[in-house]
PDB file of C-alpha atoms and ligand atoms in Angstrom:
ATOM      1  CA  MET A   7       3.266  14.205  10.549  1.00 49.00           C
ATOM      2  CA  ASN A   8       6.749  13.136  10.484  1.00 57.00           C
ATOM      3  CA  SER A   9       6.330   9.677  12.116  1.00 75.00           C
ATOM      4  CA  ALA A  10       6.962   6.252  10.367  1.00 90.00           C
ATOM      5  CA  PRO A  11       4.549   5.457   7.522  1.00 96.00           C
ATOM      6  CA  LEU A  12       1.541   3.281   8.439  1.00 97.00           C
ATOM      7  CA  LEU A  13       1.464   2.047   4.991  1.00 98.00           C
ATOM      8  CA  GLU A  14       4.363   1.754   2.639  1.00 98.00           C
ATOM      9  CA  LEU A  15       3.943   0.364  -1.072  1.00 98.00           C
ATOM     10  CA  ARG A  16       6.960   0.260  -3.469  1.00 97.00           C
ATOM     11  CA  GLY A  17       6.742  -0.832  -6.963  1.00 97.00           C
ATOM     12  CA  LEU A  18       3.524  -2.535  -6.751  1.00 97.00           C
ATOM     13  CA  SER A  19       2.418  -4.505  -9.942  1.00 98.00           C
ATOM     14  CA  LYS A  20      -0.402  -6.711 -10.856  1.00 98.00           C
ATOM     15  CA  ARG A  21      -1.086  -8.356 -14.038  1.00 97.00           C
ATOM     16  CA  PHE A  22      -4.439 -10.438 -14.862  1.00 97.00           C
ATOM     17  CA  GLY A  23      -3.532 -12.561 -17.844  1.00 96.00           C
ATOM     18  CA  ALA A  24      -3.100  -9.912 -20.769  1.00 95.00           C
ATOM     19  CA  VAL A  25      -4.079  -6.892 -18.578  1.00 95.00           C
ATOM     20  CA  GLN A  26      -1.511  -5.035 -16.554  1.00 96.00           C
ATOM     21  CA  ALA A  27      -3.689  -3.527 -14.066  1.00 97.00           C
ATOM     22  CA  LEU A  28      -0.805  -1.882 -11.951  1.00 98.00           C
ATOM     23  CA  GLU A  29       2.721  -1.001 -12.658  1.00 97.00           C
ATOM     24  CA  GLY A  30       5.286   0.537 -10.091  1.00 97.00           C
ATOM     25  CA  PHE A  31       2.800   1.884  -7.858  1.00 98.00           C
ATOM     26  CA  ASP A  32       4.349   3.786  -4.962  1.00 98.00           C
ATOM     27  CA  LEU A  33       2.675   5.311  -1.881  1.00 98.00           C
ATOM     28  CA  ASP A  34       3.318   6.341   1.679  1.00 98.00           C
ATOM     29  CA  VAL A  35       0.485   6.735   4.092  1.00 98.00           C
ATOM     30  CA  GLN A  36       1.103   8.204   7.358  1.00 97.00           C
ATOM     31  CA  PRO A  37      -1.006   7.350  10.487  1.00 96.00           C
ATOM     32  CA  GLY A  38      -3.964   9.682  10.819  1.00 96.00           C
ATOM     33  CA  GLU A  39      -3.701  10.880   7.147  1.00 97.00           C
ATOM     34  CA  PHE A  40      -6.685  10.904   4.894  1.00 98.00           C
ATOM     35  CA  VAL A  41      -5.569  10.097   1.336  1.00 98.00           C
ATOM     36  CA  THR A  42      -7.850  10.133  -1.313  1.00 98.00           C
ATOM     37  CA  VAL A  43      -7.342   8.451  -4.859  1.00 98.00           C
ATOM     38  CA  VAL A  44      -8.736   9.308  -8.227  1.00 97.00           C
ATOM     39  CA  GLY A  45      -8.006   8.001 -11.654  1.00 94.00           C
ATOM     40  CA  PRO A  46      -9.712   6.980 -14.748  1.00 91.00           C
ATOM     41  CA  SER A  47     -12.067   3.879 -14.818  1.00 90.00           C
ATOM     42  CA  GLY A  48     -10.080   0.725 -15.008  1.00 91.00           C
ATOM     43  CA  CYS A  49      -6.763   2.116 -13.836  1.00 93.00           C
ATOM     44  CA  GLY A  50      -6.544  -0.236 -10.917  1.00 96.00           C
ATOM     45  CA  LYS A  51      -7.898   1.547  -7.943  1.00 97.00           C
ATOM     46  CA  SER A  52      -9.969  -1.392  -6.826  1.00 96.00           C
ATOM     47  CA  THR A  53      -7.104  -3.721  -7.491  1.00 97.00           C
ATOM     48  CA  LEU A  54      -4.847  -1.705  -5.351  1.00 97.00           C
ATOM     49  CA  PHE A  55      -7.286  -1.928  -2.523  1.00 97.00           C
ATOM     50  CA  ASN A  56      -7.677  -5.520  -2.842  1.00 96.00           C
ATOM     51  CA  ILE A  57      -4.058  -6.040  -2.385  1.00 97.00           C
ATOM     52  CA  VAL A  58      -3.858  -3.644   0.611  1.00 97.00           C
ATOM     53  CA  ALA A  59      -7.010  -5.553   2.031  1.00 95.00           C
ATOM     54  CA  GLY A  60      -5.136  -8.751   1.826  1.00 95.00           C
ATOM     55  CA  LEU A  61      -7.589 -10.183  -0.570  1.00 94.00           C
ATOM     56  CA  ASP A  62      -5.221 -10.441  -3.464  1.00 95.00           C
ATOM     57  CA  GLU A  63      -1.504 -10.671  -3.897  1.00 95.00           C
ATOM     58  CA  PRO A  64       0.754  -8.088  -6.158  1.00 97.00           C
ATOM     59  CA  ASP A  65       3.175  -9.671  -8.688  1.00 96.00           C
ATOM     60  CA  ALA A  66       6.710 -10.345  -7.467  1.00 91.00           C
ATOM     61  CA  GLY A  67       9.034  -7.586  -6.767  1.00 90.00           C
ATOM     62  CA  GLY A  68       6.856  -4.941  -5.203  1.00 93.00           C
ATOM     63  CA  ILE A  69       7.320  -3.992  -1.532  1.00 95.00           C
ATOM     64  CA  LEU A  70       4.607  -3.638   1.002  1.00 96.00           C
ATOM     65  CA  ARG A  71       5.212  -2.536   4.484  1.00 97.00           C
ATOM     66  CA  PHE A  72       2.454  -2.112   7.156  1.00 97.00           C
ATOM     67  CA  LYS A  73       3.274  -0.740  10.638  1.00 96.00           C
ATOM     68  CA  GLY A  74       6.954  -0.610   9.560  1.00 95.00           C
ATOM     69  CA  ARG A  75       7.192  -4.313   8.765  1.00 95.00           C
ATOM     70  CA  GLY A  76       7.490  -5.799   5.307  1.00 95.00           C
ATOM     71  CA  CYS A  77       4.778  -8.344   4.673  1.00 95.00           C
ATOM     72  CA  HIS A  78       2.982 -10.354   2.211  1.00 94.00           C
ATOM     73  CA  ALA A  79      -0.535  -8.861   0.987  1.00 93.00           C
ATOM     74  CA  ARG A  80      -2.133 -11.867   2.701  1.00 93.00           C
ATOM     75  CA  GLU A  81      -1.046 -11.192   6.069  1.00 94.00           C
ATOM     76  CA  LEU A  82      -3.066  -7.971   5.818  1.00 94.00           C
ATOM     77  CA  LEU A  83      -6.467  -9.898   5.702  1.00 92.00           C
ATOM     78  CA  GLY A  84      -8.400  -8.780   8.765  1.00 92.00           C
ATOM     79  CA  GLN A  85      -5.858  -6.317   9.709  1.00 94.00           C
ATOM     80  CA  VAL A  86      -7.544  -3.318   7.669  1.00 95.00           C
ATOM     81  CA  SER A  87     -11.127  -2.368   7.608  1.00 94.00           C
ATOM     82  CA  PHE A  88     -12.307  -2.493   4.028  1.00 94.00           C
ATOM     83  CA  MET A  89     -15.420  -1.132   2.203  1.00 93.00           C
ATOM     84  CA  PRO A  90     -15.478  -2.660  -1.292  1.00 90.00           C
ATOM     85  CA  GLN A  91     -16.914  -1.020  -4.217  1.00 86.00           C
ATOM     86  CA  ARG A  92     -20.036  -3.076  -4.148  1.00 82.00           C
ATOM     87  CA  ASP A  93     -21.671  -3.049  -0.776  1.00 75.00           C
ATOM     88  CA  LEU A  94     -21.938  -6.705  -0.243  1.00 84.00           C
ATOM     89  CA  LEU A  95     -24.980  -6.713   2.064  1.00 90.00           C
ATOM     90  CA  LEU A  96     -26.384 -10.261   2.589  1.00 92.00           C
ATOM     91  CA  PRO A  97     -30.080  -9.944   1.624  1.00 92.00           C
ATOM     92  CA  TRP A  98     -31.160 -12.422   4.607  1.00 92.00           C
ATOM     93  CA  ARG A  99     -29.586 -10.279   7.250  1.00 94.00           C
ATOM     94  CA  ASN A 100     -31.363  -6.948   8.552  1.00 94.00           C
ATOM     95  CA  VAL A 101     -29.450  -3.686   8.859  1.00 94.00           C
ATOM     96  CA  VAL A 102     -27.827  -4.499  12.436  1.00 95.00           C
ATOM     97  CA  ASP A 103     -26.968  -8.076  11.487  1.00 94.00           C
ATOM     98  CA  ASN A 104     -25.338  -6.910   8.295  1.00 93.00           C
ATOM     99  CA  ALA A 105     -23.492  -4.081  10.106  1.00 94.00           C
ATOM    100  CA  ILE A 106     -21.829  -6.513  12.604  1.00 95.00           C
ATOM    101  CA  LEU A 107     -20.926  -9.154  10.097  1.00 92.00           C
ATOM    102  CA  ALA A 108     -17.089  -8.428  10.053  1.00 90.00           C
ATOM    103  CA  ASN A 109     -17.069  -8.383  13.885  1.00 91.00           C
ATOM    104  CA  GLU A 110     -19.082 -11.700  13.885  1.00 91.00           C
ATOM    105  CA  ILE A 111     -16.544 -13.328  11.549  1.00 88.00           C
ATOM    106  CA  GLU A 112     -13.818 -12.100  14.009  1.00 88.00           C
ATOM    107  CA  GLY A 113     -15.527 -13.893  16.624  1.00 91.00           C
ATOM    108  CA  ALA A 114     -16.718 -10.652  18.760  1.00 92.00           C
ATOM    109  CA  ASN A 115     -19.510 -11.060  21.243  1.00 94.00           C
ATOM    110  CA  ARG A 116     -22.808 -10.980  19.123  1.00 95.00           C
ATOM    111  CA  SER A 117     -25.050  -8.866  21.593  1.00 96.00           C
ATOM    112  CA  GLN A 118     -22.190  -6.305  22.326  1.00 95.00           C
ATOM    113  CA  ALA A 119     -21.676  -5.717  18.718  1.00 95.00           C
ATOM    114  CA  ARG A 120     -25.378  -5.493  18.091  1.00 96.00           C
ATOM    115  CA  ALA A 121     -25.632  -2.925  20.876  1.00 97.00           C
ATOM    116  CA  LYS A 122     -22.828  -0.835  19.453  1.00 95.00           C
ATOM    117  CA  ALA A 123     -24.257  -1.046  15.947  1.00 96.00           C
ATOM    118  CA  LEU A 124     -27.804   0.166  17.331  1.00 97.00           C
ATOM    119  CA  SER A 125     -25.986   2.994  19.109  1.00 95.00           C
ATOM    120  CA  MET A 126     -24.515   4.176  15.879  1.00 91.00           C
ATOM    121  CA  LEU A 127     -27.723   4.152  13.819  1.00 93.00           C
ATOM    122  CA  PRO A 128     -28.398   7.831  14.410  1.00 90.00           C
ATOM    123  CA  GLU A 129     -24.892   8.701  13.265  1.00 85.00           C
ATOM    124  CA  PHE A 130     -25.533   6.884   9.984  1.00 86.00           C
ATOM    125  CA  GLY A 131     -29.017   8.245   9.446  1.00 85.00           C
ATOM    126  CA  LEU A 132     -30.465   4.661   9.798  1.00 92.00           C
ATOM    127  CA  THR A 133     -32.616   5.265  13.045  1.00 95.00           C
ATOM    128  CA  GLY A 134     -35.650   3.011  12.856  1.00 97.00           C
ATOM    129  CA  PHE A 135     -34.399   0.832  10.039  1.00 97.00           C
ATOM    130  CA  GLU A 136     -32.570  -1.568  12.183  1.00 96.00           C
ATOM    131  CA  ASN A 137     -34.657  -4.466  11.328  1.00 97.00           C
ATOM    132  CA  GLN A 138     -35.288  -3.857   7.734  1.00 97.00           C
ATOM    133  CA  TYR A 139     -33.655  -5.971   5.066  1.00 97.00           C
ATOM    134  CA  PRO A 140     -31.327  -4.639   2.079  1.00 96.00           C
ATOM    135  CA  HIS A 141     -34.140  -4.966  -0.480  1.00 96.00           C
ATOM    136  CA  GLN A 142     -36.300  -2.412   1.634  1.00 96.00           C
ATOM    137  CA  LEU A 143     -33.454   0.034   1.763  1.00 94.00           C
ATOM    138  CA  SER A 144     -32.576   2.946  -0.811  1.00 89.00           C
ATOM    139  CA  GLY A 145     -29.208   2.640  -2.703  1.00 82.00           C
ATOM    140  CA  GLY A 146     -27.871   5.421  -0.299  1.00 82.00           C
ATOM    141  CA  MET A 147     -28.971   3.549   2.755  1.00 89.00           C
ATOM    142  CA  ARG A 148     -27.427   0.307   1.707  1.00 90.00           C
ATOM    143  CA  GLN A 149     -24.030   2.297   1.216  1.00 87.00           C
ATOM    144  CA  ARG A 150     -24.284   3.652   4.755  1.00 88.00           C
ATOM    145  CA  VAL A 151     -24.952   0.046   6.205  1.00 93.00           C
ATOM    146  CA  ALA A 152     -21.826  -0.853   4.518  1.00 92.00           C
ATOM    147  CA  LEU A 153     -19.916   2.221   5.816  1.00 89.00           C
ATOM    148  CA  MET A 154     -21.231   1.492   9.401  1.00 91.00           C
ATOM    149  CA  ARG A 155     -19.895  -2.036   9.016  1.00 93.00           C
ATOM    150  CA  THR A 156     -16.539  -0.863   8.038  1.00 92.00           C
ATOM    151  CA  PHE A 157     -16.449   1.513  11.120  1.00 89.00           C
ATOM    152  CA  LEU A 158     -17.613  -0.991  13.445  1.00 92.00           C
ATOM    153  CA  PHE A 159     -14.600  -3.322  12.519  1.00 92.00           C
ATOM    154  CA  GLU A 160     -12.210  -0.953  14.105  1.00 90.00           C
ATOM    155  CA  ARG A 161      -8.768  -0.857  12.493  1.00 94.00           C
ATOM    156  CA  GLU A 162      -6.361   1.763  12.035  1.00 94.00           C
ATOM    157  CA  LEU A 163      -6.481   1.860   8.232  1.00 96.00           C
ATOM    158  CA  MET A 164      -9.925   2.002   6.445  1.00 96.00           C
ATOM    159  CA  LEU A 165      -9.958   1.507   2.834  1.00 97.00           C
ATOM    160  CA  LEU A 166     -13.336   3.098   1.228  1.00 96.00           C
ATOM    161  CA  ASP A 167     -13.955   2.465  -2.225  1.00 96.00           C
ATOM    162  CA  GLU A 168     -16.313   5.062  -3.644  1.00 94.00           C
ATOM    163  CA  PRO A 169     -18.345   4.981  -0.385  1.00 92.00           C
ATOM    164  CA  PHE A 170     -20.765   7.708  -1.466  1.00 90.00           C
ATOM    165  CA  GLY A 171     -20.992   6.597  -5.259  1.00 86.00           C
ATOM    166  CA  ALA A 172     -24.745   6.024  -4.796  1.00 77.00           C
ATOM    167  CA  LEU A 173     -25.692   9.094  -2.842  1.00 82.00           C
ATOM    168  CA  ASP A 174     -27.390  11.995  -4.202  1.00 83.00           C
ATOM    169  CA  ALA A 175     -25.588  15.285  -3.934  1.00 86.00           C
ATOM    170  CA  LEU A 176     -26.969  16.618  -0.891  1.00 84.00           C
ATOM    171  CA  THR A 177     -26.733  13.403   1.275  1.00 82.00           C
ATOM    172  CA  ARG A 178     -23.143  13.114  -0.296  1.00 88.00           C
ATOM    173  CA  SER A 179     -21.958  16.301   0.877  1.00 88.00           C
ATOM    174  CA  MET A 180     -23.631  15.633   4.408  1.00 84.00           C
ATOM    175  CA  MET A 181     -21.886  12.300   4.478  1.00 86.00           C
ATOM    176  CA  GLN A 182     -18.329  13.960   3.516  1.00 92.00           C
ATOM    177  CA  ARG A 183     -18.600  16.289   6.598  1.00 90.00           C
ATOM    178  CA  TRP A 184     -19.889  13.527   8.699  1.00 85.00           C
ATOM    179  CA  LEU A 185     -16.982  11.469   7.643  1.00 90.00           C
ATOM    180  CA  LEU A 186     -14.463  14.347   8.299  1.00 93.00           C
ATOM    181  CA  ASP A 187     -15.904  14.668  11.722  1.00 88.00           C
ATOM    182  CA  VAL A 188     -15.796  10.961  12.517  1.00 83.00           C
ATOM    183  CA  TRP A 189     -12.273  10.656  11.134  1.00 89.00           C
ATOM    184  CA  GLN A 190     -11.035  13.608  13.321  1.00 87.00           C
ATOM    185  CA  ARG A 191     -12.477  12.389  16.556  1.00 81.00           C
ATOM    186  CA  HIS A 192     -11.456   8.627  15.971  1.00 77.00           C
ATOM    187  CA  ARG A 193      -8.117   9.621  14.296  1.00 82.00           C
ATOM    188  CA  ARG A 194      -8.281   6.671  11.858  1.00 91.00           C
ATOM    189  CA  THR A 195      -6.240   6.483   8.700  1.00 96.00           C
ATOM    190  CA  ILE A 196      -8.256   6.596   5.443  1.00 97.00           C
ATOM    191  CA  LEU A 197      -7.531   5.586   1.836  1.00 98.00           C
ATOM    192  CA  PHE A 198     -10.650   6.670   0.074  1.00 98.00           C
ATOM    193  CA  ILE A 199     -11.279   6.049  -3.753  1.00 98.00           C
ATOM    194  CA  THR A 200     -13.649   8.459  -5.611  1.00 96.00           C
ATOM    195  CA  HIS A 201     -14.383   9.683  -9.097  1.00 94.00           C
ATOM    196  CA  ASP A 202     -15.352  13.175  -7.637  1.00 95.00           C
ATOM    197  CA  VAL A 203     -12.741  15.657  -7.867  1.00 96.00           C
ATOM    198  CA  ASP A 204     -14.257  18.152  -5.578  1.00 96.00           C
ATOM    199  CA  GLU A 205     -14.623  15.051  -3.056  1.00 97.00           C
ATOM    200  CA  ALA A 206     -11.187  13.976  -3.354  1.00 98.00           C
ATOM    201  CA  ILE A 207      -9.941  17.606  -2.507  1.00 98.00           C
ATOM    202  CA  PHE A 208     -12.464  18.495   0.371  1.00 98.00           C
ATOM    203  CA  LEU A 209     -11.707  15.402   2.051  1.00 98.00           C
ATOM    204  CA  GLY A 210      -8.170  14.766   1.599  1.00 98.00           C
ATOM    205  CA  ASP A 211      -4.707  15.599   3.118  1.00 98.00           C
ATOM    206  CA  ARG A 212      -3.402  14.378  -0.157  1.00 98.00           C
ATOM    207  CA  VAL A 213      -4.936  13.497  -3.415  1.00 98.00           C
ATOM    208  CA  VAL A 214      -3.149  10.693  -5.638  1.00 98.00           C
ATOM    209  CA  VAL A 215      -3.987  10.945  -9.270  1.00 98.00           C
ATOM    210  CA  MET A 216      -3.432   7.606 -11.043  1.00 97.00           C
ATOM    211  CA  THR A 217      -2.291   7.228 -14.509  1.00 96.00           C
ATOM    212  CA  ALA A 218      -4.603   5.458 -17.107  1.00 93.00           C
ATOM    213  CA  ARG A 219      -3.839   1.485 -16.832  1.00 92.00           C
ATOM    214  CA  PRO A 220      -1.239   0.170 -16.094  1.00 94.00           C
ATOM    215  CA  GLY A 221      -2.115   2.348 -12.822  1.00 96.00           C
ATOM    216  CA  ALA A 222       0.884   4.268 -11.299  1.00 97.00           C
ATOM    217  CA  VAL A 223       1.064   7.741  -9.470  1.00 98.00           C
ATOM    218  CA  LYS A 224       0.482  10.385 -12.061  1.00 97.00           C
ATOM    219  CA  LEU A 225       0.356  13.282  -9.404  1.00 98.00           C
ATOM    220  CA  MET A 226       0.580  13.417  -5.619  1.00 98.00           C
ATOM    221  CA  ARG A 227      -1.013  16.832  -4.447  1.00 98.00           C
ATOM    222  CA  GLU A 228      -0.890  18.045  -1.079  1.00 98.00           C
ATOM    223  CA  VAL A 229      -4.322  19.703   0.050  1.00 98.00           C
ATOM    224  CA  ASN A 230      -2.949  22.419   2.474  1.00 96.00           C
ATOM    225  CA  LEU A 231      -6.241  23.630   3.052  1.00 96.00           C
ATOM    226  CA  PRO A 232      -7.313  24.371   6.897  1.00 95.00           C
ATOM    227  CA  ARG A 233      -9.457  21.927   8.781  1.00 94.00           C
ATOM    228  CA  PRO A 234     -12.201  21.678   9.974  1.00 93.00           C
ATOM    229  CA  ARG A 235     -13.374  22.166   6.230  1.00 94.00           C
ATOM    230  CA  ALA A 236     -16.697  23.942   5.381  1.00 91.00           C
ATOM    231  CA  PRO A 237     -18.596  23.820   2.235  1.00 90.00           C
ATOM    232  CA  GLU A 238     -17.786  27.440   1.441  1.00 94.00           C
ATOM    233  CA  LEU A 239     -14.207  26.046   0.856  1.00 95.00           C
ATOM    234  CA  LEU A 240     -15.334  24.641  -2.513  1.00 95.00           C
ATOM    235  CA  THR A 241     -15.408  27.978  -4.023  1.00 96.00           C
ATOM    236  CA  SER A 242     -12.224  29.524  -2.799  1.00 97.00           C
ATOM    237  CA  PRO A 243      -9.338  30.475  -4.983  1.00 97.00           C
ATOM    238  CA  GLU A 244      -7.126  28.076  -3.027  1.00 97.00           C
ATOM    239  CA  PHE A 245      -9.547  25.146  -3.646  1.00 98.00           C
ATOM    240  CA  THR A 246      -9.979  26.130  -7.348  1.00 98.00           C
ATOM    241  CA  ALA A 247      -6.225  26.138  -7.924  1.00 98.00           C
ATOM    242  CA  ILE A 248      -5.772  22.591  -6.733  1.00 98.00           C
ATOM    243  CA  LYS A 249      -8.799  21.494  -8.619  1.00 98.00           C
ATOM    244  CA  ARG A 250      -7.329  22.868 -11.624  1.00 97.00           C
ATOM    245  CA  GLU A 251      -4.103  20.823 -11.337  1.00 97.00           C
ATOM    246  CA  VAL A 252      -5.826  17.616 -10.289  1.00 97.00           C
ATOM    247  CA  LEU A 253      -8.198  17.843 -13.444  1.00 96.00           C
ATOM    248  CA  ASP A 254      -5.527  18.571 -15.813  1.00 96.00           C
ATOM    249  CA  ALA A 255      -3.730  15.598 -14.601  1.00 96.00           C
ATOM    250  CA  ILE A 256      -6.914  13.226 -14.819  1.00 93.00           C
ATOM    251  CA  GLU A 257      -8.097  14.643 -18.093  1.00 91.00           C
ATOM    252  CA  GLU A 258      -4.506  13.858 -19.818  1.00 91.00           C
ATOM    253  CA  GLU A 259      -4.795  10.260 -18.486  1.00 88.00           C
ATOM    254  CA  ALA A 260      -8.641   9.976 -19.304  1.00 83.00           C
ATOM    255  CA  MET A 261      -7.738  10.906 -22.855  1.00 82.00           C
ATOM    256  CA  LYS A 262      -4.963   8.571 -22.934  1.00 79.00           C
ATOM    257  CA  SER A 263      -7.019   5.619 -21.883  1.00 74.00           C
ATOM    258  CA  PHE A 264      -9.597   6.432 -24.557  1.00 75.00           C
ATOM    259  CA  LEU A 265      -7.091   6.831 -27.451  1.00 76.00           C
ATOM    260  CA  THR A 266      -5.073   3.506 -26.414  1.00 74.00           C
ATOM    261  CA  GLY A 267      -8.523   1.695 -25.555  1.00 67.00           C
ATOM    262  CA  THR A 268      -7.502   0.879 -22.167  1.00 61.00           C
ATOM    263  CA  ALA A 269     -10.512   2.431 -20.427  1.00 57.00           C
ATOM    264  CA  ALA A 270     -12.653  -0.532 -18.650  1.00 51.00           C
ATOM    265  CA  ALA A 271     -15.565  -1.923 -20.329  1.00 45.00           C
ATOM    266  CA  PRO A 272     -18.762  -0.287 -19.227  1.00 40.00           C
TER     267      PRO A 272
HETATM  268  N1  ATP B   5      -9.964 -10.538 -10.740  1.00 58.75           N
HETATM  269  C1  ATP B   5      -9.726  -9.959 -11.949  1.00 58.75           C
HETATM  270  N2  ATP B   5      -9.480 -10.704 -13.113  1.00 58.75           N
HETATM  271  C2  ATP B   5      -9.273 -10.194 -14.344  1.00 58.75           C
HETATM  272  N3  ATP B   5      -8.959  -8.946 -14.281  1.00 58.75           N
HETATM  273  C3  ATP B   5      -9.276  -8.091 -13.651  1.00 58.75           C
HETATM  274  C4  ATP B   5      -9.614  -8.516 -12.397  1.00 58.75           C
HETATM  275  N4  ATP B   5      -9.845  -7.421 -11.323  1.00 58.75           N
HETATM  276  C5  ATP B   5      -9.386  -6.347 -12.217  1.00 58.75           C
HETATM  277  N5  ATP B   5      -9.041  -6.848 -13.382  1.00 58.75           N
HETATM  278  C6  ATP B   5      -8.832  -5.818 -14.543  1.00 58.75           C
HETATM  279  O1  ATP B   5      -8.038  -4.891 -13.936  1.00 58.75           O
HETATM  280  C7  ATP B   5      -8.195  -3.603 -14.370  1.00 58.75           C
HETATM  281  C8  ATP B   5      -8.219  -2.686 -13.261  1.00 58.75           C
HETATM  282  O2  ATP B   5      -9.379  -3.088 -12.639  1.00 58.75           O
HETATM  283  P1  ATP B   5      -9.985  -2.162 -11.399  1.00 58.75           P
HETATM  284  O3  ATP B   5     -11.233  -2.810 -10.899  1.00 58.75           O
HETATM  285  O4  ATP B   5      -8.872  -2.218 -10.286  1.00 58.75           O
HETATM  286  O5  ATP B   5     -10.140  -0.635 -11.879  1.00 58.75           O
HETATM  287  P2  ATP B   5     -10.709   0.595 -11.331  1.00 58.75           P
HETATM  288  O6  ATP B   5      -9.489   1.714 -11.265  1.00 58.75           O
HETATM  289  O7  ATP B   5     -11.295   0.163  -9.601  1.00 58.75           O
HETATM  290  O8  ATP B   5     -11.975   1.011 -12.117  1.00 58.75           O
HETATM  291  P3  ATP B   5     -13.327   1.715 -11.707  1.00 58.75           P
HETATM  292  O9  ATP B   5     -12.953   3.007 -11.457  1.00 58.75           O
HETATM  293  O10 ATP B   5     -14.198   1.636 -12.772  1.00 58.75           O
HETATM  294  O11 ATP B   5     -13.980   1.141 -10.443  1.00 58.75           O
HETATM  295  C9  ATP B   5      -9.422  -3.733 -15.348  1.00 58.75           C
HETATM  296  O12 ATP B   5      -9.029  -3.727 -16.697  1.00 58.75           O
HETATM  297  C10 ATP B   5     -10.109  -5.000 -14.967  1.00 58.75           C
HETATM  298  O13 ATP B   5     -10.660  -5.688 -15.975  1.00 58.75           O
HETATM  299 MG1   MG B   6     -12.949   0.233  -8.971  1.00 58.75          MG
END
């Protein structure tokens, strides 16, 4: 992959009052790449995604390029698909109508969008639940509806903020393999936040470890493990070696954030 990066971030910083959330964050993402991001709680991961999704602006001085063109963060609104950390399902809409929300806002044909969503239900393990409302679903199911919404809003770059956080271990590993499969078939570019180091390595072409706040890149680790990836990989020596490196970097930062009191309040 030596084409021009799809996304280029240089020296991105963001301050909220007294809190410096990001400082000098640099990252290039190549088209079709799967990049995972880990880092201590409160280090600015979601802030980074809000900027790349066009929902927030970085402080002056940083450079943001998308598809080779320098742009303001706000211009990215609607150009990337984004699954926020909270699922943001609307309680008065059923599964299908929640799934097509972003398409509807965009002005897509409603019945076509519904038909597409219905056809995707089995892939997301939601068959038979199309007419249910969020309060009738489990946490994991709500997360899958939110994920389906992100996939239905077809953009080259997808930002997924801890999409499997509410899933039990078994469903989670099923969803990881499912996501890899979908990603390989659709050739989307994914930026993926997680607190799970195994997940970050299992999914990623590269793992970005962030520093404690202010967030910057602490470690950028290539994951040169063959694809398709099977669960056995998790216990291989190659996997374990990468995991050790990533864990060392995270532990150092987590310790720092506790000692300096920069860990996010629970
Ligand atoms: N809109 C905002 N206004 C004020 N402070 C904010 C805002 N958004 C984020 N912050 C602060 O910026 C810092 C980084 O927050 P962010 O949500 O990006 O962390 P995170 O890395 O996603 O954490 P977690 O892993 O817990 O989700 C935190 O100290 C948070 O309190
Ligand atoms: Mg977050």
